[in-house]
Amino acid sequence: MAVAGLIMHLRLVSGRGGSLLAEYYTKDIKKALEAIDKLKAAGFRPNIIKSSASYVVYISTTDLLKLAEEDDAVRRAVALYLAEKAENGTPRQREIAEKILKRHPLFISQHLYYFFKVAIAVSQGCTPSRRGPTSRRSRGADGWTGCWGGRY
């Protein structure tokens, strides 16, 4: 994902309820300081940490939310990342991704809404019915079994 001319990577972190960071990695301190200047010039509040042999420049969830409100490409990238983590991540990543998606409905677009619902249903142990949602004999009205009332 491009932010202020930098290629940044998304990462979920455990903390007080979890958060999402956009990170830029470099081994050169000069490049890290240049990245900070670029991000500050774009109106963000970047942070820097040393991680083993490299430096990580990152922006927090609040800055990422502001950027996502303005830029559709960033919003789409964040929504796809969160949806993918909600479906295929570790249990902790699933929990954090679901919390962020519930807290910030900005990331749930119409075409990702169904995907998000399916990811939550699967993470709760629900399974799609073999007969599908249109069958009279399916357990739930929506075609999902294994959930309370057949609903997710």
Short mmCIF file of N, CA and C in Angstrom, two decimals:
data_model
loop_
_atom_site.label_atom_id
_atom_site.label_comp_id
_atom_site.label_asym_id
_atom_site.label_seq_id
_atom_site.Cartn_x
_atom_site.Cartn_y
_atom_site.Cartn_z
N MET A 1 0.85 -1.16 0.00
CA MET A 1 0.00 0.00 0.00
C MET A 1 0.90 1.23 0.00
N ALA A 2 0.59 2.20 -0.83
CA ALA A 2 1.41 3.41 -0.94
C ALA A 2 0.84 4.53 -0.07
N VAL A 3 1.69 5.08 0.79
CA VAL A 3 1.31 6.20 1.65
C VAL A 3 2.41 7.24 1.55
N ALA A 4 2.08 8.42 1.08
CA ALA A 4 3.04 9.53 0.96
C ALA A 4 4.29 9.11 0.18
N GLY A 5 4.10 8.32 -0.86
CA GLY A 5 5.23 7.89 -1.68
C GLY A 5 6.04 6.74 -1.11
N LEU A 6 5.59 6.15 -0.02
CA LEU A 6 6.29 5.01 0.61
C LEU A 6 5.43 3.75 0.47
N ILE A 7 6.08 2.64 0.23
CA ILE A 7 5.37 1.36 0.23
C ILE A 7 5.33 0.86 1.67
N MET A 8 4.11 0.78 2.21
CA MET A 8 3.94 0.38 3.60
C MET A 8 3.17 -0.93 3.66
N HIS A 9 3.44 -1.70 4.71
CA HIS A 9 2.82 -3.00 4.91
C HIS A 9 1.90 -2.92 6.13
N LEU A 10 0.76 -3.60 6.06
CA LEU A 10 -0.18 -3.62 7.17
C LEU A 10 0.18 -4.74 8.14
N ARG A 11 -0.11 -4.49 9.43
CA ARG A 11 0.15 -5.50 10.45
C ARG A 11 -0.81 -5.31 11.61
N LEU A 12 -1.40 -6.40 12.07
CA LEU A 12 -2.23 -6.38 13.27
C LEU A 12 -1.35 -6.58 14.49
N VAL A 13 -1.61 -5.81 15.54
CA VAL A 13 -0.84 -5.96 16.78
C VAL A 13 -1.79 -6.14 17.95
N SER A 14 -1.37 -6.97 18.90
CA SER A 14 -2.15 -7.17 20.12
C SER A 14 -1.85 -6.02 21.05
N GLY A 15 -2.84 -5.56 21.68
CA GLY A 15 -2.69 -4.47 22.63
C GLY A 15 -4.01 -4.32 23.35
N ARG A 16 -4.37 -3.12 23.66
CA ARG A 16 -5.66 -2.87 24.29
C ARG A 16 -6.76 -3.08 23.25
N GLY A 17 -7.15 -4.30 23.04
CA GLY A 17 -8.19 -4.59 22.07
C GLY A 17 -7.67 -4.79 20.66
N GLY A 18 -6.40 -4.52 20.44
CA GLY A 18 -5.79 -4.72 19.12
C GLY A 18 -5.84 -3.48 18.27
N SER A 19 -4.88 -3.36 17.38
CA SER A 19 -4.85 -2.23 16.46
C SER A 19 -4.17 -2.64 15.17
N LEU A 20 -4.28 -1.76 14.19
CA LEU A 20 -3.73 -1.99 12.86
C LEU A 20 -2.69 -0.92 12.58
N LEU A 21 -1.52 -1.34 12.12
CA LEU A 21 -0.44 -0.41 11.81
C LEU A 21 -0.07 -0.52 10.34
N ALA A 22 0.38 0.59 9.77
CA ALA A 22 1.00 0.59 8.44
C ALA A 22 2.48 0.84 8.68
N GLU A 23 3.33 -0.09 8.21
CA GLU A 23 4.76 -0.04 8.54
C GLU A 23 5.62 0.06 7.29
N TYR A 24 6.74 0.77 7.45
CA TYR A 24 7.76 0.89 6.41
C TYR A 24 9.06 0.39 7.01
N TYR A 25 9.70 -0.58 6.36
CA TYR A 25 10.93 -1.19 6.88
C TYR A 25 12.14 -0.72 6.09
N THR A 26 13.22 -0.40 6.79
CA THR A 26 14.48 -0.06 6.14
C THR A 26 15.64 -0.38 7.09
N LYS A 27 16.80 -0.64 6.52
CA LYS A 27 18.00 -0.89 7.34
C LYS A 27 18.83 0.38 7.50
N ASP A 28 18.51 1.40 6.73
CA ASP A 28 19.28 2.64 6.73
C ASP A 28 18.57 3.70 7.57
N ILE A 29 19.24 4.23 8.57
CA ILE A 29 18.64 5.25 9.44
C ILE A 29 18.30 6.51 8.67
N LYS A 30 19.09 6.86 7.66
CA LYS A 30 18.80 8.05 6.87
C LYS A 30 17.48 7.89 6.11
N LYS A 31 17.26 6.70 5.54
CA LYS A 31 16.00 6.44 4.84
C LYS A 31 14.82 6.47 5.82
N ALA A 32 15.04 5.98 7.02
CA ALA A 32 13.98 5.99 8.03
C ALA A 32 13.62 7.43 8.40
N LEU A 33 14.63 8.28 8.57
CA LEU A 33 14.36 9.68 8.91
C LEU A 33 13.70 10.41 7.75
N GLU A 34 14.09 10.09 6.51
CA GLU A 34 13.44 10.67 5.34
C GLU A 34 11.97 10.24 5.27
N ALA A 35 11.71 8.98 5.59
CA ALA A 35 10.34 8.48 5.60
C ALA A 35 9.50 9.22 6.64
N ILE A 36 10.09 9.46 7.80
CA ILE A 36 9.38 10.21 8.84
C ILE A 36 9.04 11.61 8.35
N ASP A 37 9.99 12.27 7.70
CA ASP A 37 9.75 13.61 7.18
C ASP A 37 8.63 13.61 6.14
N LYS A 38 8.62 12.61 5.25
CA LYS A 38 7.57 12.51 4.23
C LYS A 38 6.20 12.33 4.87
N LEU A 39 6.14 11.45 5.87
CA LEU A 39 4.87 11.19 6.53
C LEU A 39 4.39 12.40 7.33
N LYS A 40 5.32 13.10 7.98
CA LYS A 40 4.94 14.32 8.71
C LYS A 40 4.43 15.39 7.75
N ALA A 41 5.08 15.51 6.59
CA ALA A 41 4.66 16.49 5.59
C ALA A 41 3.26 16.16 5.06
N ALA A 42 2.90 14.88 5.06
CA ALA A 42 1.57 14.47 4.60
C ALA A 42 0.52 14.59 5.70
N GLY A 43 0.92 15.00 6.90
CA GLY A 43 -0.03 15.22 7.98
C GLY A 43 -0.20 14.06 8.94
N PHE A 44 0.68 13.08 8.89
CA PHE A 44 0.59 11.94 9.80
C PHE A 44 1.51 12.14 11.00
N ARG A 45 1.32 11.30 12.01
CA ARG A 45 2.18 11.30 13.19
C ARG A 45 2.96 9.99 13.24
N PRO A 46 4.06 9.90 12.50
CA PRO A 46 4.79 8.63 12.43
C PRO A 46 5.61 8.36 13.69
N ASN A 47 5.89 7.11 13.90
CA ASN A 47 6.75 6.65 14.99
C ASN A 47 7.84 5.79 14.37
N ILE A 48 8.94 5.63 15.10
CA ILE A 48 10.04 4.79 14.63
C ILE A 48 10.52 3.91 15.76
N ILE A 49 10.81 2.66 15.43
CA ILE A 49 11.40 1.73 16.39
C ILE A 49 12.52 0.96 15.70
N LYS A 50 13.46 0.48 16.50
CA LYS A 50 14.53 -0.37 15.97
C LYS A 50 14.12 -1.81 16.22
N SER A 51 14.12 -2.58 15.15
CA SER A 51 13.74 -3.98 15.24
C SER A 51 14.88 -4.82 14.67
N SER A 52 15.61 -5.47 15.53
CA SER A 52 16.83 -6.23 15.19
C SER A 52 17.75 -5.39 14.31
N ALA A 53 17.96 -5.75 13.06
CA ALA A 53 18.92 -5.02 12.22
C ALA A 53 18.26 -3.92 11.38
N SER A 54 16.96 -3.72 11.53
CA SER A 54 16.29 -2.72 10.70
C SER A 54 15.50 -1.72 11.55
N TYR A 55 15.03 -0.70 10.87
CA TYR A 55 14.19 0.33 11.50
C TYR A 55 12.79 0.20 10.93
N VAL A 56 11.81 0.41 11.79
CA VAL A 56 10.41 0.34 11.37
C VAL A 56 9.78 1.69 11.63
N VAL A 57 9.33 2.32 10.56
CA VAL A 57 8.58 3.56 10.66
C VAL A 57 7.12 3.18 10.48
N TYR A 58 6.26 3.60 11.41
CA TYR A 58 4.87 3.18 11.30
C TYR A 58 3.92 4.32 11.64
N ILE A 59 2.69 4.18 11.12
CA ILE A 59 1.61 5.09 11.49
C ILE A 59 0.53 4.26 12.18
N SER A 60 -0.17 4.89 13.09
CA SER A 60 -1.13 4.18 13.93
C SER A 60 -2.48 4.04 13.24
N THR A 61 -3.38 3.37 13.94
CA THR A 61 -4.72 3.11 13.42
C THR A 61 -5.47 4.41 13.14
N THR A 62 -5.35 5.40 14.01
CA THR A 62 -6.09 6.65 13.80
C THR A 62 -5.65 7.35 12.52
N ASP A 63 -4.35 7.40 12.27
CA ASP A 63 -3.87 7.99 11.02
C ASP A 63 -4.31 7.16 9.82
N LEU A 64 -4.31 5.86 9.98
CA LEU A 64 -4.74 4.98 8.89
C LEU A 64 -6.23 5.16 8.60
N LEU A 65 -7.03 5.38 9.63
CA LEU A 65 -8.46 5.64 9.44
C LEU A 65 -8.69 6.94 8.67
N LYS A 66 -7.95 7.99 9.04
CA LYS A 66 -8.08 9.26 8.32
C LYS A 66 -7.72 9.10 6.86
N LEU A 67 -6.66 8.36 6.60
CA LEU A 67 -6.23 8.13 5.22
C LEU A 67 -7.27 7.31 4.46
N ALA A 68 -7.84 6.30 5.11
CA ALA A 68 -8.83 5.45 4.45
C ALA A 68 -10.11 6.21 4.12
N GLU A 69 -10.46 7.20 4.93
CA GLU A 69 -11.64 8.01 4.63
C GLU A 69 -11.46 8.82 3.35
N GLU A 70 -10.22 9.19 3.06
CA GLU A 70 -9.94 10.03 1.90
C GLU A 70 -9.59 9.23 0.65
N ASP A 71 -8.98 8.07 0.80
CA ASP A 71 -8.43 7.32 -0.33
C ASP A 71 -9.11 5.96 -0.46
N ASP A 72 -9.81 5.75 -1.58
CA ASP A 72 -10.51 4.48 -1.81
C ASP A 72 -9.56 3.30 -1.93
N ALA A 73 -8.40 3.50 -2.54
CA ALA A 73 -7.45 2.40 -2.71
C ALA A 73 -6.95 1.91 -1.35
N VAL A 74 -6.68 2.84 -0.45
CA VAL A 74 -6.23 2.46 0.90
C VAL A 74 -7.37 1.76 1.64
N ARG A 75 -8.58 2.29 1.52
CA ARG A 75 -9.73 1.67 2.18
C ARG A 75 -9.91 0.23 1.70
N ARG A 76 -9.81 0.03 0.38
CA ARG A 76 -9.94 -1.31 -0.18
C ARG A 76 -8.83 -2.23 0.31
N ALA A 77 -7.59 -1.73 0.33
CA ALA A 77 -6.46 -2.55 0.78
C ALA A 77 -6.63 -2.96 2.24
N VAL A 78 -7.06 -2.03 3.08
CA VAL A 78 -7.26 -2.33 4.50
C VAL A 78 -8.41 -3.32 4.67
N ALA A 79 -9.51 -3.10 3.94
CA ALA A 79 -10.67 -3.99 4.04
C ALA A 79 -10.31 -5.41 3.61
N LEU A 80 -9.57 -5.54 2.53
CA LEU A 80 -9.16 -6.88 2.07
C LEU A 80 -8.21 -7.54 3.07
N TYR A 81 -7.29 -6.77 3.63
CA TYR A 81 -6.35 -7.31 4.62
C TYR A 81 -7.11 -7.81 5.85
N LEU A 82 -8.04 -6.98 6.36
CA LEU A 82 -8.79 -7.37 7.55
C LEU A 82 -9.69 -8.57 7.28
N ALA A 83 -10.33 -8.59 6.11
CA ALA A 83 -11.19 -9.72 5.77
C ALA A 83 -10.38 -11.00 5.64
N GLU A 84 -9.20 -10.90 5.05
CA GLU A 84 -8.34 -12.08 4.90
C GLU A 84 -7.88 -12.58 6.27
N LYS A 85 -7.53 -11.67 7.17
CA LYS A 85 -7.10 -12.07 8.51
C LYS A 85 -8.27 -12.63 9.32
N ALA A 86 -9.48 -12.08 9.09
CA ALA A 86 -10.66 -12.59 9.79
C ALA A 86 -10.98 -14.01 9.36
N GLU A 87 -10.61 -14.37 8.13
CA GLU A 87 -10.89 -15.71 7.65
C GLU A 87 -9.71 -16.67 7.87
N ASN A 88 -8.50 -16.25 7.54
CA ASN A 88 -7.36 -17.16 7.51
C ASN A 88 -6.29 -16.90 8.55
N GLY A 89 -6.49 -15.93 9.43
CA GLY A 89 -5.46 -15.60 10.40
C GLY A 89 -5.44 -16.56 11.58
N THR A 90 -4.51 -16.32 12.48
CA THR A 90 -4.47 -17.08 13.72
C THR A 90 -5.70 -16.70 14.54
N PRO A 91 -6.04 -17.47 15.57
CA PRO A 91 -7.20 -17.10 16.38
C PRO A 91 -7.13 -15.66 16.92
N ARG A 92 -5.96 -15.24 17.36
CA ARG A 92 -5.82 -13.87 17.88
C ARG A 92 -5.98 -12.84 16.75
N GLN A 93 -5.41 -13.12 15.57
CA GLN A 93 -5.58 -12.21 14.43
C GLN A 93 -7.04 -12.13 14.02
N ARG A 94 -7.74 -13.26 14.04
CA ARG A 94 -9.17 -13.25 13.71
C ARG A 94 -9.93 -12.36 14.67
N GLU A 95 -9.63 -12.52 15.95
CA GLU A 95 -10.32 -11.73 16.98
C GLU A 95 -10.07 -10.24 16.77
N ILE A 96 -8.83 -9.86 16.55
CA ILE A 96 -8.49 -8.44 16.36
C ILE A 96 -9.13 -7.90 15.09
N ALA A 97 -9.04 -8.65 14.00
CA ALA A 97 -9.61 -8.19 12.73
C ALA A 97 -11.12 -8.01 12.85
N GLU A 98 -11.80 -8.94 13.50
CA GLU A 98 -13.24 -8.82 13.69
C GLU A 98 -13.58 -7.61 14.54
N LYS A 99 -12.81 -7.36 15.60
CA LYS A 99 -13.06 -6.19 16.45
C LYS A 99 -12.90 -4.89 15.65
N ILE A 100 -11.84 -4.81 14.85
CA ILE A 100 -11.61 -3.59 14.06
C ILE A 100 -12.72 -3.40 13.04
N LEU A 101 -13.13 -4.49 12.37
CA LEU A 101 -14.20 -4.38 11.38
C LEU A 101 -15.52 -3.98 12.02
N LYS A 102 -15.78 -4.46 13.23
CA LYS A 102 -17.02 -4.08 13.91
C LYS A 102 -16.96 -2.64 14.41
N ARG A 103 -15.78 -2.21 14.88
CA ARG A 103 -15.62 -0.84 15.39
C ARG A 103 -15.65 0.20 14.29
N HIS A 104 -15.13 -0.17 13.12
CA HIS A 104 -15.00 0.79 12.01
C HIS A 104 -15.69 0.24 10.77
N PRO A 105 -17.00 0.42 10.64
CA PRO A 105 -17.72 -0.12 9.48
C PRO A 105 -17.30 0.53 8.16
N LEU A 106 -16.44 1.53 8.21
CA LEU A 106 -15.91 2.15 7.01
C LEU A 106 -15.24 1.12 6.11
N PHE A 107 -14.66 0.08 6.70
CA PHE A 107 -13.92 -0.91 5.94
C PHE A 107 -14.80 -2.01 5.36
N ILE A 108 -16.07 -2.03 5.72
CA ILE A 108 -16.95 -3.06 5.19
C ILE A 108 -17.72 -2.46 4.02
N SER A 109 -17.25 -2.71 2.83
CA SER A 109 -17.96 -2.25 1.65
C SER A 109 -19.02 -3.28 1.30
N GLN A 110 -19.88 -2.96 0.36
CA GLN A 110 -20.98 -3.85 0.03
C GLN A 110 -20.50 -5.21 -0.46
N HIS A 111 -19.46 -5.23 -1.30
CA HIS A 111 -19.01 -6.52 -1.83
C HIS A 111 -18.22 -7.32 -0.81
N LEU A 112 -17.73 -6.69 0.25
CA LEU A 112 -17.01 -7.42 1.29
C LEU A 112 -17.90 -7.79 2.47
N TYR A 113 -19.13 -7.23 2.53
CA TYR A 113 -20.00 -7.47 3.66
C TYR A 113 -20.31 -8.97 3.81
N TYR A 114 -20.68 -9.61 2.70
CA TYR A 114 -20.99 -11.03 2.75
C TYR A 114 -19.75 -11.84 3.15
N PHE A 115 -18.60 -11.49 2.58
CA PHE A 115 -17.35 -12.18 2.90
C PHE A 115 -17.05 -12.06 4.39
N PHE A 116 -17.27 -10.88 4.97
CA PHE A 116 -17.03 -10.66 6.39
C PHE A 116 -17.98 -11.52 7.23
N LYS A 117 -19.25 -11.57 6.85
CA LYS A 117 -20.22 -12.37 7.58
C LYS A 117 -19.85 -13.85 7.53
N VAL A 118 -19.42 -14.32 6.36
CA VAL A 118 -19.01 -15.71 6.22
C VAL A 118 -17.79 -15.99 7.10
N ALA A 119 -16.83 -15.06 7.11
CA ALA A 119 -15.62 -15.25 7.92
C ALA A 119 -15.97 -15.35 9.39
N ILE A 120 -16.88 -14.51 9.87
CA ILE A 120 -17.29 -14.57 11.27
C ILE A 120 -18.01 -15.89 11.55
N ALA A 121 -18.90 -16.29 10.65
CA ALA A 121 -19.64 -17.53 10.84
C ALA A 121 -18.70 -18.73 10.91
N VAL A 122 -17.73 -18.77 10.02
CA VAL A 122 -16.77 -19.88 10.02
C VAL A 122 -15.92 -19.86 11.28
N SER A 123 -15.51 -18.67 11.74
CA SER A 123 -14.69 -18.59 12.95
C SER A 123 -15.47 -19.02 14.19
N GLN A 124 -16.82 -18.95 14.12
CA GLN A 124 -17.65 -19.38 15.25
C GLN A 124 -18.07 -20.84 15.14
N GLY A 125 -17.54 -21.54 14.14
CA GLY A 125 -17.83 -22.96 14.02
C GLY A 125 -19.01 -23.29 13.14
N CYS A 126 -19.56 -22.32 12.44
CA CYS A 126 -20.68 -22.57 11.54
C CYS A 126 -20.14 -23.15 10.23
N THR A 127 -20.95 -23.94 9.58
CA THR A 127 -20.54 -24.51 8.29
C THR A 127 -21.66 -24.32 7.29
N PRO A 128 -21.33 -24.14 6.01
CA PRO A 128 -22.39 -24.01 5.01
C PRO A 128 -23.10 -25.34 4.83
N SER A 129 -24.41 -25.28 4.65
CA SER A 129 -25.20 -26.47 4.40
C SER A 129 -24.89 -27.00 3.01
N ARG A 130 -24.88 -28.31 2.86
CA ARG A 130 -24.63 -28.88 1.54
C ARG A 130 -25.75 -28.55 0.57
N ARG A 131 -26.94 -28.40 1.08
CA ARG A 131 -28.08 -28.14 0.21
C ARG A 131 -28.16 -26.67 -0.22
N GLY A 132 -27.51 -25.81 0.50
CA GLY A 132 -27.51 -24.39 0.13
C GLY A 132 -28.69 -23.65 0.71
N PRO A 133 -28.70 -22.34 0.54
CA PRO A 133 -29.71 -21.51 1.18
C PRO A 133 -31.10 -21.63 0.57
N THR A 134 -31.23 -22.18 -0.63
CA THR A 134 -32.54 -22.21 -1.28
C THR A 134 -33.31 -23.49 -0.98
N SER A 135 -32.66 -24.47 -0.37
CA SER A 135 -33.32 -25.74 -0.10
C SER A 135 -34.25 -25.62 1.11
N ARG A 136 -35.43 -26.27 1.00
CA ARG A 136 -36.35 -26.27 2.14
C ARG A 136 -35.81 -27.13 3.28
N ARG A 137 -34.99 -28.11 2.92
CA ARG A 137 -34.50 -29.04 3.92
C ARG A 137 -33.22 -28.56 4.60
N SER A 138 -32.69 -27.40 4.21
CA SER A 138 -31.48 -26.92 4.89
C SER A 138 -31.85 -26.52 6.31
N ARG A 139 -30.92 -26.62 7.21
CA ARG A 139 -31.22 -26.42 8.62
C ARG A 139 -31.57 -24.98 8.96
N GLY A 140 -30.83 -24.05 8.43
CA GLY A 140 -31.11 -22.66 8.70
C GLY A 140 -31.71 -22.00 7.47
N ALA A 141 -32.45 -20.95 7.69
CA ALA A 141 -33.07 -20.25 6.57
C ALA A 141 -32.03 -19.69 5.61
N ASP A 142 -30.83 -19.46 6.11
CA ASP A 142 -29.79 -18.87 5.27
C ASP A 142 -28.80 -19.91 4.77
N GLY A 143 -29.02 -21.19 5.08
CA GLY A 143 -28.14 -22.24 4.57
C GLY A 143 -26.96 -22.56 5.45
N TRP A 144 -26.91 -22.02 6.67
CA TRP A 144 -25.80 -22.28 7.58
C TRP A 144 -26.26 -23.20 8.68
N THR A 145 -25.41 -24.19 9.02
CA THR A 145 -25.72 -25.11 10.11
C THR A 145 -24.65 -25.00 11.17
N GLY A 146 -24.96 -25.49 12.35
CA GLY A 146 -23.98 -25.50 13.43
C GLY A 146 -24.00 -24.24 14.27
N CYS A 147 -24.84 -23.29 13.93
CA CYS A 147 -24.96 -22.05 14.70
C CYS A 147 -26.31 -22.05 15.40
N TRP A 148 -26.42 -21.27 16.43
CA TRP A 148 -27.68 -21.15 17.13
C TRP A 148 -28.75 -20.68 16.17
N GLY A 149 -29.81 -21.43 16.03
CA GLY A 149 -30.92 -21.05 15.16
C GLY A 149 -30.59 -21.11 13.68
N GLY A 150 -29.44 -21.67 13.32
CA GLY A 150 -29.07 -21.74 11.92
C GLY A 150 -28.63 -20.41 11.35
N ARG A 151 -28.50 -19.41 12.19
CA ARG A 151 -28.14 -18.07 11.73
C ARG A 151 -26.72 -17.76 12.14
N TYR A 152 -26.09 -16.85 11.46
CA TYR A 152 -24.77 -16.38 11.86
C TYR A 152 -24.94 -14.98 12.33
#
